[in-house]
Amino acid sequence: MRHARNNELTDRRSAAAEAKASLLTAYRAAKTADEPSQAARQAERVSLVEAREARRAERERVKHEERTRLETLAAQEQAAIEAVAAAEIAARQSAENARISRVVQDEAARKAERDRRYAARKARQA
């Protein structure tokens, strides 16, 4: 025989129940002994979470301000580009109008000179 004592089923079951009960009482005793330090750790965790959330909110605020600043800067640059383009278009238009006016004036001057020569030739012939 390997074991000197007789391990019947009821003996094994009672030993297992006693072991479970002793583990449960040890767990409860450790839990009550850890309660003050556990509360301190929980408070520390809460403060860490709050600090993390505050840092995240600050990062979001900074990102939002930077995005707003960049959008404003881009809008100003776009407005400046549009103003330059409008000024360039206006300059081209005024140059075109001046050129057309000069062409019309030159044409009128040529016609006037031609008419003067024609009148002079008619005057000489008469």
Coordinates of C-alpha atoms in Angstrom, one line a residue, residues 117-126:
R117 CA -4.1 115.3 -99.1
Y118 CA -7.2 114.5 -101.2
A119 CA -8.6 118.0 -100.5
A120 CA -5.2 119.6 -101.4
R121 CA -4.9 117.6 -104.6
K122 CA -8.5 118.6 -105.5
A123 CA -7.6 122.2 -104.7
R124 CA -4.5 122.1 -106.9
Q125 CA -6.5 120.6 -109.8
A126 CA -9.3 123.2 -109.6

